[in-house]
Coordinates of C-alpha atoms and ligand atoms in Angstrom, one line a residue:
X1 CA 14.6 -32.0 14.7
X2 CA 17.9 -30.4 12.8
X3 CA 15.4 -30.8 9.2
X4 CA 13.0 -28.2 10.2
X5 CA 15.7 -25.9 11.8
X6 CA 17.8 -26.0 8.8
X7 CA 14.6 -24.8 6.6
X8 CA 14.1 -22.3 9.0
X9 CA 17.1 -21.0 8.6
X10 CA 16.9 -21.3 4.6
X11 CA 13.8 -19.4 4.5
X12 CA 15.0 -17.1 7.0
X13 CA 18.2 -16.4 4.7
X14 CA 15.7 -16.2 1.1
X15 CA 13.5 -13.5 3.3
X16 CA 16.3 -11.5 4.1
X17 CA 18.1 -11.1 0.6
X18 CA 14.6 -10.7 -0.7
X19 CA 13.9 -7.8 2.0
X20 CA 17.7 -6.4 1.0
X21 CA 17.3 -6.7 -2.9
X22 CA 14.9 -4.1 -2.0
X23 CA 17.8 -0.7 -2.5
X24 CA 16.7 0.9 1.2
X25 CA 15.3 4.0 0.5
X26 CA 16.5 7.5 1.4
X27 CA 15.4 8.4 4.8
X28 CA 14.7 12.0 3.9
X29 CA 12.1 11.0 1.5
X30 CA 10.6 8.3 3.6
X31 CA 10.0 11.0 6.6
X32 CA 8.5 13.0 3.8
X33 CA 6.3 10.3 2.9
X34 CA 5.1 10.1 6.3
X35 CA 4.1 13.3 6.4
X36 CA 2.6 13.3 3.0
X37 CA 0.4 10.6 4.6
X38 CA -0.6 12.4 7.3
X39 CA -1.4 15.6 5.5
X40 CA -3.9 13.4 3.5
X41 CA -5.1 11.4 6.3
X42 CA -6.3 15.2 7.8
X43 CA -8.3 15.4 4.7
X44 CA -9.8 12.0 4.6
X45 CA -12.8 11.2 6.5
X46 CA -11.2 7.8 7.5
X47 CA -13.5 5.5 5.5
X48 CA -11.0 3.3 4.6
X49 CA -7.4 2.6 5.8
X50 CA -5.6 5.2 3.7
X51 CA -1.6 4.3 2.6
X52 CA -1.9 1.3 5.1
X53 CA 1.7 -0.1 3.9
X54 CA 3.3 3.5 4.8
X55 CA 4.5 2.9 8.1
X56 CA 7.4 4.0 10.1
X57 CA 7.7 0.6 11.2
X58 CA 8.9 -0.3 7.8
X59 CA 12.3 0.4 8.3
X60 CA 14.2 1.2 5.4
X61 CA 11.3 -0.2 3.5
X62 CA 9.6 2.7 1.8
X63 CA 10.5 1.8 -1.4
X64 CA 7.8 -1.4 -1.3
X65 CA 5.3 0.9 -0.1
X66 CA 2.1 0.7 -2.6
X67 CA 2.1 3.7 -4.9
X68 CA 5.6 4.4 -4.5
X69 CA 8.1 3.4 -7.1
X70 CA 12.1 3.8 -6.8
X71 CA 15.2 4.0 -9.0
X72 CA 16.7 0.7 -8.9
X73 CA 20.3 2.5 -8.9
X74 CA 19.7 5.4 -6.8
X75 CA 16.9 4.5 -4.1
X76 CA 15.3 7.9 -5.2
X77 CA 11.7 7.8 -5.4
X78 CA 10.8 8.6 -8.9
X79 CA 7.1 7.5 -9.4
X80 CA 4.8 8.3 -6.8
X81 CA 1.1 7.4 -7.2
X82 CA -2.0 9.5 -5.1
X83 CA -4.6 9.3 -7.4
X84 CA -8.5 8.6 -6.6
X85 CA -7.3 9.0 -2.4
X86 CA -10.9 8.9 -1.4
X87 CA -11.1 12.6 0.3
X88 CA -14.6 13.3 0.9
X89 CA -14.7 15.5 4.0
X90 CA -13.3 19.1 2.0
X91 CA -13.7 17.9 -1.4
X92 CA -17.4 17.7 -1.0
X93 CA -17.0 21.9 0.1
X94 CA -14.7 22.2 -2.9
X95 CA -12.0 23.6 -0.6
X96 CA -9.6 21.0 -0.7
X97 CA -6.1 22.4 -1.0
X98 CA -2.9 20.4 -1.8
X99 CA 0.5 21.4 0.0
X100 CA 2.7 21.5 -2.3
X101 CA 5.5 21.9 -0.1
X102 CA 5.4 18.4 0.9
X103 CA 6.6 17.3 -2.4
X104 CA 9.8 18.7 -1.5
X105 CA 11.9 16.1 -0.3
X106 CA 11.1 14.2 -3.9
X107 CA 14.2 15.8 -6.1
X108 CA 14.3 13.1 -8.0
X109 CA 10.7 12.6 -9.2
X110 CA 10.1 11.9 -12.8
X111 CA 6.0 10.5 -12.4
X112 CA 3.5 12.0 -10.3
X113 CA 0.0 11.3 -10.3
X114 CA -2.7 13.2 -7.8
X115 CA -5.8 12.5 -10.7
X116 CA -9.3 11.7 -8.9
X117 CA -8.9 13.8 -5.8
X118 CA -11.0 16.6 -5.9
X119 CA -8.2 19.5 -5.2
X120 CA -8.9 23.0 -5.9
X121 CA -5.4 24.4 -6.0
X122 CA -2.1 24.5 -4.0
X123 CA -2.3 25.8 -0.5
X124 CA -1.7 29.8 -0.5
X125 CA 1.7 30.9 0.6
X126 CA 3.3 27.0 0.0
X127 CA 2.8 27.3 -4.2
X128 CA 6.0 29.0 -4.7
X129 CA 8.0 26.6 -2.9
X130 CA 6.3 23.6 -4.1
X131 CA 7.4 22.7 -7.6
X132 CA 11.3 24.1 -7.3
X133 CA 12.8 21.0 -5.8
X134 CA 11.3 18.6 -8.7
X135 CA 13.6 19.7 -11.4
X136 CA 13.1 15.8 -12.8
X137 CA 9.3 15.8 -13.3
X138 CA 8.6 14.9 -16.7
X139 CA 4.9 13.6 -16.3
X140 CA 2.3 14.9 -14.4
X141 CA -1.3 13.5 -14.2
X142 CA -4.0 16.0 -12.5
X143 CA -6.6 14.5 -14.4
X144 CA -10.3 14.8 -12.7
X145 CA -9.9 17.4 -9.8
X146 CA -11.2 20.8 -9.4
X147 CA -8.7 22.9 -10.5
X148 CA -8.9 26.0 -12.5
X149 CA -6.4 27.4 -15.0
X150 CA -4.3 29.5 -12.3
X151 CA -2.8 26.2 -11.8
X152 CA -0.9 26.3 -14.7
X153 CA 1.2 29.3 -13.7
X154 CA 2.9 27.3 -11.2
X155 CA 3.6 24.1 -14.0
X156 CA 5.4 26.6 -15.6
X157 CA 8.5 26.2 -12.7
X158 CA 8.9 22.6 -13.6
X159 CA 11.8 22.8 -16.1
X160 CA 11.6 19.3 -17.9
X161 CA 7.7 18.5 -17.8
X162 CA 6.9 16.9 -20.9
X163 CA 3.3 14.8 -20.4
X164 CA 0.3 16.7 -18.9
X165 CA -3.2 15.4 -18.3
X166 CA -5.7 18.0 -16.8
X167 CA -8.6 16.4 -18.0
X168 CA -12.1 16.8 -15.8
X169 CA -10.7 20.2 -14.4
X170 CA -12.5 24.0 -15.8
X171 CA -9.8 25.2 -17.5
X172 CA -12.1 27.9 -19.1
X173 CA -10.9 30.6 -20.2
X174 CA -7.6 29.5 -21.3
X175 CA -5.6 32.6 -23.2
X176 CA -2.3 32.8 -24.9
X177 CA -0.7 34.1 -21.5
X178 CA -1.5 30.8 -20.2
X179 CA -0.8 28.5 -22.9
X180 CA 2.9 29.7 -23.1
X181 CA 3.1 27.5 -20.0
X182 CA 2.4 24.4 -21.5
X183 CA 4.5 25.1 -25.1
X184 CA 7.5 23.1 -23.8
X185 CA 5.1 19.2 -23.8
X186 CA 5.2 16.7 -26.1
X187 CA 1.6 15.2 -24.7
X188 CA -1.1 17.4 -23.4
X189 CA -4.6 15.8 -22.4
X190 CA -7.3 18.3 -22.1
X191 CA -10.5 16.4 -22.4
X192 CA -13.5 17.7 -21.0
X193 CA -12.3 21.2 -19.7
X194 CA -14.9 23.4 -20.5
X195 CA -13.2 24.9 -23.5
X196 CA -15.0 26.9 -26.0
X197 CA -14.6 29.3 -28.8
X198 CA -12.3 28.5 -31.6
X199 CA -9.5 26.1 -31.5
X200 CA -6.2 28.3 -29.7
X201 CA -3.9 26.5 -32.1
X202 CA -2.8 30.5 -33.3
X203 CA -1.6 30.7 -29.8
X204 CA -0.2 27.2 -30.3
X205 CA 2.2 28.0 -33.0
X206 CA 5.6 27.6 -31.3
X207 CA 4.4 24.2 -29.5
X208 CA 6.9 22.5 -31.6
X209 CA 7.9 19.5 -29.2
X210 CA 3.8 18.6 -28.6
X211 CA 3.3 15.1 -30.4
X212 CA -0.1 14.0 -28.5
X213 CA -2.9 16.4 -28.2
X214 CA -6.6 15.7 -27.0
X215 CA -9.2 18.4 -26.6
X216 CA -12.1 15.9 -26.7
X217 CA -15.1 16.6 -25.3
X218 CA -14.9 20.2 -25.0
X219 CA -17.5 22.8 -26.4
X220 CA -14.9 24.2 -29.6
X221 CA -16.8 25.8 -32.7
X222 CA -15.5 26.9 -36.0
X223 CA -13.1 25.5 -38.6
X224 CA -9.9 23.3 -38.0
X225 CA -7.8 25.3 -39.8
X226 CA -6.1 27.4 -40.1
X227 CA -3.3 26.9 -37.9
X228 CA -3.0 23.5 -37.2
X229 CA -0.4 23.3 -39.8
X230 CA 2.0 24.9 -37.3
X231 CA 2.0 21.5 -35.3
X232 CA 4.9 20.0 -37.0
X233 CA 5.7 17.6 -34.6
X234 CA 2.0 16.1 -34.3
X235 CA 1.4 12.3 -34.0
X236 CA -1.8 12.0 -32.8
X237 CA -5.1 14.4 -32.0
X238 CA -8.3 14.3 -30.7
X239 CA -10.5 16.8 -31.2
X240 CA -13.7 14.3 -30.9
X241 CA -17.2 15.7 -29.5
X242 CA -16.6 19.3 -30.1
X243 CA -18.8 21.4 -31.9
X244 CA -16.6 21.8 -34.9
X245 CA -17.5 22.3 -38.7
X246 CA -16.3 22.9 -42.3
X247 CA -14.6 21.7 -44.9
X248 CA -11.8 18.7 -43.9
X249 CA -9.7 18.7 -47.5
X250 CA -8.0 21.5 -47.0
X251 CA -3.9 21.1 -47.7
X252 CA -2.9 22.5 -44.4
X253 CA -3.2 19.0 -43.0
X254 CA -0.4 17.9 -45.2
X255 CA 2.0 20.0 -43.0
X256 CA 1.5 17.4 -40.4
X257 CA 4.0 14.9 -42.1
X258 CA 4.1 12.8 -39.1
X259 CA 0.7 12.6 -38.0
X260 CA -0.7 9.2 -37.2
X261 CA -3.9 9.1 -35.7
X262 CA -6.7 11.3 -35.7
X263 CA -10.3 11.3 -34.2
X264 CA -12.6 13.8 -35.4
X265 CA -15.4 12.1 -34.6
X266 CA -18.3 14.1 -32.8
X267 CA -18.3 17.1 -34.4
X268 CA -20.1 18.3 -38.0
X269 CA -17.3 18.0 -40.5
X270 CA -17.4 17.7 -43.8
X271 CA -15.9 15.9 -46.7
X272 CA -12.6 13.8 -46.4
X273 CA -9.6 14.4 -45.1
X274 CA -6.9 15.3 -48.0
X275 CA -5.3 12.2 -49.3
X276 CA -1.6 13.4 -47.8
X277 CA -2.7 12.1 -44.9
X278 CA -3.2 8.8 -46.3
X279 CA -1.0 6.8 -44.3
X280 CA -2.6 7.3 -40.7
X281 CA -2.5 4.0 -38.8
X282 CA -4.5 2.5 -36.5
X283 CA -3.2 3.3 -32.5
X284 CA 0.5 1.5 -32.6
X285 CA 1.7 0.9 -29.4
X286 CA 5.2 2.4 -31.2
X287 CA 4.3 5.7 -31.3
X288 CA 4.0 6.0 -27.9
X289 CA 7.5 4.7 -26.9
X290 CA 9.2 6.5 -24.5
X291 CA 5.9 8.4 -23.0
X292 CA 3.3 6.8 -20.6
X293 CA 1.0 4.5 -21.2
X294 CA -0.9 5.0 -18.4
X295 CA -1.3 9.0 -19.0
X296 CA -1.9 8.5 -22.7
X297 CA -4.5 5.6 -22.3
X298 CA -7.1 8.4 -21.9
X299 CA -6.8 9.2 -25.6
X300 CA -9.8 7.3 -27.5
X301 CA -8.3 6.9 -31.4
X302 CA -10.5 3.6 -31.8
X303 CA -9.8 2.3 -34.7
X304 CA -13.6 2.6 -36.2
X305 CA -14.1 6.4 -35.7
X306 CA -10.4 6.7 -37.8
X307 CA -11.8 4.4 -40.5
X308 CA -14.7 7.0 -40.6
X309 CA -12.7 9.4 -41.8
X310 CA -10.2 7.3 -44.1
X311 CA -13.3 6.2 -46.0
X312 CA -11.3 8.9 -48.9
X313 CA -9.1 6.1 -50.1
Ligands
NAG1 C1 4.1 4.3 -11.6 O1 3.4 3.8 -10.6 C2 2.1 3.3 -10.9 C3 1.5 2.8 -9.6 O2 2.3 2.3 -8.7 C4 2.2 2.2 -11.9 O3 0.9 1.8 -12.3 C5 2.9 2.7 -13.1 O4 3.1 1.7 -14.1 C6 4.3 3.3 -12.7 N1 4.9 3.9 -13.9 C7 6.1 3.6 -14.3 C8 6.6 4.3 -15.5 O5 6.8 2.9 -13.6
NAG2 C1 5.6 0.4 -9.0 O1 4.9 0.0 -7.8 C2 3.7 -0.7 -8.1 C3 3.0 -1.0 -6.8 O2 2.9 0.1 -6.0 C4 4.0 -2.0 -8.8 O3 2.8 -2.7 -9.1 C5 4.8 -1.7 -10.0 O4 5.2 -2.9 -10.6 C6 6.0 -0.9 -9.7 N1 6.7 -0.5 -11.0 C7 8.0 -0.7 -11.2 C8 8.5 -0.3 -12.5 O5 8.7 -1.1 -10.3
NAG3 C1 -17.6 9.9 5.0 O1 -17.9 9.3 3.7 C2 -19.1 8.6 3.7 C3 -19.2 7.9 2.3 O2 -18.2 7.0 2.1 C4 -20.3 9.5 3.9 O3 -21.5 8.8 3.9 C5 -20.1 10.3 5.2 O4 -21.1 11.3 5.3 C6 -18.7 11.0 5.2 N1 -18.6 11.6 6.5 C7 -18.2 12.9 6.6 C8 -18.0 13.4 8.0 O5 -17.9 13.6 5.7
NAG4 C1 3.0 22.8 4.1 O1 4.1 21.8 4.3 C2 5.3 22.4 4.8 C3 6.3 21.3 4.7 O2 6.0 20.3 5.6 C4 5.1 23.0 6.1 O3 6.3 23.6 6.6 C5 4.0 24.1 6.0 O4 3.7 24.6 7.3 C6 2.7 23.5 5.4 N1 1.8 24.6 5.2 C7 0.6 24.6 5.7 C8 -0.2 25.8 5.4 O5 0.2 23.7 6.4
NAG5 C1 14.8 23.1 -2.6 O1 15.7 23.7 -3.5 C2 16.3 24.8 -3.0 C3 17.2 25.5 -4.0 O2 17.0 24.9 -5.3 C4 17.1 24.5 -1.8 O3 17.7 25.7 -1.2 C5 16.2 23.8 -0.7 O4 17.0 23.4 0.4 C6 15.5 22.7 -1.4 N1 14.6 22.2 -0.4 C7 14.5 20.9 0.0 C8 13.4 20.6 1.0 O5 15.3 20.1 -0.4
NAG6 C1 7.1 29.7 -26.9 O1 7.1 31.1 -26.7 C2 7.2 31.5 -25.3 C3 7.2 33.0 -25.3 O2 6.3 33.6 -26.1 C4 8.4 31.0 -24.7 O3 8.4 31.3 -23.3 C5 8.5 29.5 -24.8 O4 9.7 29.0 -24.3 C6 8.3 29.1 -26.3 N1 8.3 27.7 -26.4 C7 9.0 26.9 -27.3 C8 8.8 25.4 -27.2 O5 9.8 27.4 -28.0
NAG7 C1 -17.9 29.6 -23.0 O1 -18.1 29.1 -21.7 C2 -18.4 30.0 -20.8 C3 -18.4 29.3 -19.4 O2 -19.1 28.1 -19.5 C4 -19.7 30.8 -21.1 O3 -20.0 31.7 -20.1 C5 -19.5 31.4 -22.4 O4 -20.7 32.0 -22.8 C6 -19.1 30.4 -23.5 N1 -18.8 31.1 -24.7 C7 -19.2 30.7 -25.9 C8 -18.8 31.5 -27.1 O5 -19.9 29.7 -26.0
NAG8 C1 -20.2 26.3 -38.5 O1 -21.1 26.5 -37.3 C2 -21.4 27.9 -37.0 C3 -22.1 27.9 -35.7 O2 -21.4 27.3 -34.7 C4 -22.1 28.5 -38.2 O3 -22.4 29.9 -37.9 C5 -21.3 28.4 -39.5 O4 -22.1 28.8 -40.5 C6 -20.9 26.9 -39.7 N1 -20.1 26.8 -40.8 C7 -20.2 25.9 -41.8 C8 -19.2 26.0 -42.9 O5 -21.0 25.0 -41.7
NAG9 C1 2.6 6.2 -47.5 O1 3.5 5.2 -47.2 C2 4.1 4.6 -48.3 C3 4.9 3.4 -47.8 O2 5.2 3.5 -46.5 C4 4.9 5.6 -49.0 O3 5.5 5.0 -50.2 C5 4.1 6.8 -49.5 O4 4.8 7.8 -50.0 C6 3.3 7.3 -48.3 N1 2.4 8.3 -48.7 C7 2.2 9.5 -48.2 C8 1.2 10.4 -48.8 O5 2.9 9.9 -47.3

């Protein structure tokens, strides 16, 4: 009889410093959450249990909650994960607005990620307020919803955002007045955005932090120069399945000293690139050190459509 008691009472004691090991989050944020939850749970049309971990119940708790990561020192939630939430009811009338104001509470986000939703914009009257308490946000993932280029007006009040994916969203017609928004990033995923016309890198010229660029898939004509040179800090582009031509050899390229992967692929190019780009790699999981994966994965540099083009050598 005292056997099984005692591993009761072992077990009991390994669940509870496992529960505690756990920092508790801050109760500001997890009230938020709740009301995050229920905001989306209006919008869903209940198919499937949405967020089932977020309880109240959970007392303390909500930093094991799925989709929600915290700082290990602070209890802070800093990575917070709503992507592909499964809203049908709105989304399917393309009137889905997101509250922004209920990201609030989340001072101390670095990662957010609302891709696959199908939202149209921020809620009128709430956009102001919505981005000015997440002075951490550094990476931002809106990929594959419905929004338009007004959105990036508002990006603009997040002070230290430096990865961006809006891929699967019409961003057509984007302008220099808009671009100035993004100039601050070091990554910027535009693939499939309905961009046409030449390349904006004139308006690009003072982007001097942006390392990773991908306009695949859009519907760009003309040359690749000039201006591309003024990317100095360029690792890596994709400028795959546009509906770009002309001459590749052309010494502007060697202004990109540290450029390390390209895909060109797609488009009607011709000739070689110039042989100062000789030393492009094949994707190193290096050069994206200190960025996300997760955002950057979207960028296709396969190795075969970059031996394409280093045929030169
Ligand atoms: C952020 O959270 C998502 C989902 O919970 C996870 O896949 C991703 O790896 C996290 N990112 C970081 C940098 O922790
Ligand atoms: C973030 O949370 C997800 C589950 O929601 C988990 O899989 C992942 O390991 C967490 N990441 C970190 C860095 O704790
Ligand atoms: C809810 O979603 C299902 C698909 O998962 C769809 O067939 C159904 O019509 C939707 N209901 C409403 C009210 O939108
Ligand atoms: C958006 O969320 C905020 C914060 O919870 C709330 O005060 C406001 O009423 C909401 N706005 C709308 C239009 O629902
Ligand atoms: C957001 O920040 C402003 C000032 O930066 C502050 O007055 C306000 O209380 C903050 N809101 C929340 C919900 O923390
Ligand atoms: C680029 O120029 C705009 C104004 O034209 C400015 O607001 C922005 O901060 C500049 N960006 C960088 C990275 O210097
Ligand atoms: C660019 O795309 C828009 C919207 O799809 C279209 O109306 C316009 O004619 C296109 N312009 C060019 C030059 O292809
Ligand atoms: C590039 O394509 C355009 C049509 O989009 C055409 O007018 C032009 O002549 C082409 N230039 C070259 C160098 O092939
Ligand atoms: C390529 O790399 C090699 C060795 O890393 C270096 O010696 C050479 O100068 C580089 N070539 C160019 C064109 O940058």
């Amino acid at each position: 009889m005292g056997w099984p008691l005692v591993k009761y009472l072992l077990w009991s004691l390994l669940l509870f410093v496992q529960i505690h090991e756990h920092r508790a989050c801050i109760e500001e944020e997890r009230m938020g959450l709740l009301e995050l939850k229920a905001f989306l749970k209006s919008h869903t049309n209940y198919t499937k249990p949405l967020l089932p971990t977020w309880v109240y119940e959970t007392k303390g708790g909500c930093c094991s909650w799925e989709w929600v990561n915290c700082s290990t020192n602070t209890g802070h939630v800093i990575n917070l994960t709503l992507s592909n939430i499964n809203i049908l009811q709105d989304y399917v009338r393309g009137t889905w607005f997101f509250n922004v104001s209920l990201l609030q509470p989340f001072k101390e986000l670095r990662i957010l990620d609302l891709s696959n939703n199908g939202i149209a914009g921020w809620l009128r009257n709430e956009e102001s307020n919505g981005f000015s308490n997440m002075s951490k946000l550094t990476q931002l993932n809106l990929r594959d919803n419905n929004f338009d280029k007004e959105i990036l007006r508002s990006l603009g009040a997040l002070p230290v955002l430096k990865s961006l994916d809006l891929s699967f969203n019409n961003m057509w017609p984007l302008s220099s007045k808009e671009l100035v928004y993004l100039s601050n990033l070091e990554v910027l995923i535009l693939q499939c955005c309905g961009l046409n016309g030449s390349l904006p890198f004139k308006d690009m010229a003072n982007f001097s932090n942006l390392e990773i660029l991908d306009l695949s898939g859009n519907d760009f004509t003309g040359s690749i120069t000039p201006y591309i040179g003024a990317l100095s800090s360029l690792k890596a582009i994709s400028l795959s399945d546009n509906r770009l031509n002309g001459t590749l050899n052309t010494p502007e390229f060697c202004a990109l000293k540290k450029l390390e992967e390209i895909d060109l692929a797609g488009n009607g190019f011709e000739g070689m690139l110039p042989p100062c780009l000789k030393n492009l790699t094949s994707l190193s999981s290096d050069l994206y050190k200190g960025l996300i994966l997760d955002m950057v994965s979207a960028l296709d540099l396969s190795f075969n459509k970059l031996t394409e083009f280093r045929s030169f050598s």
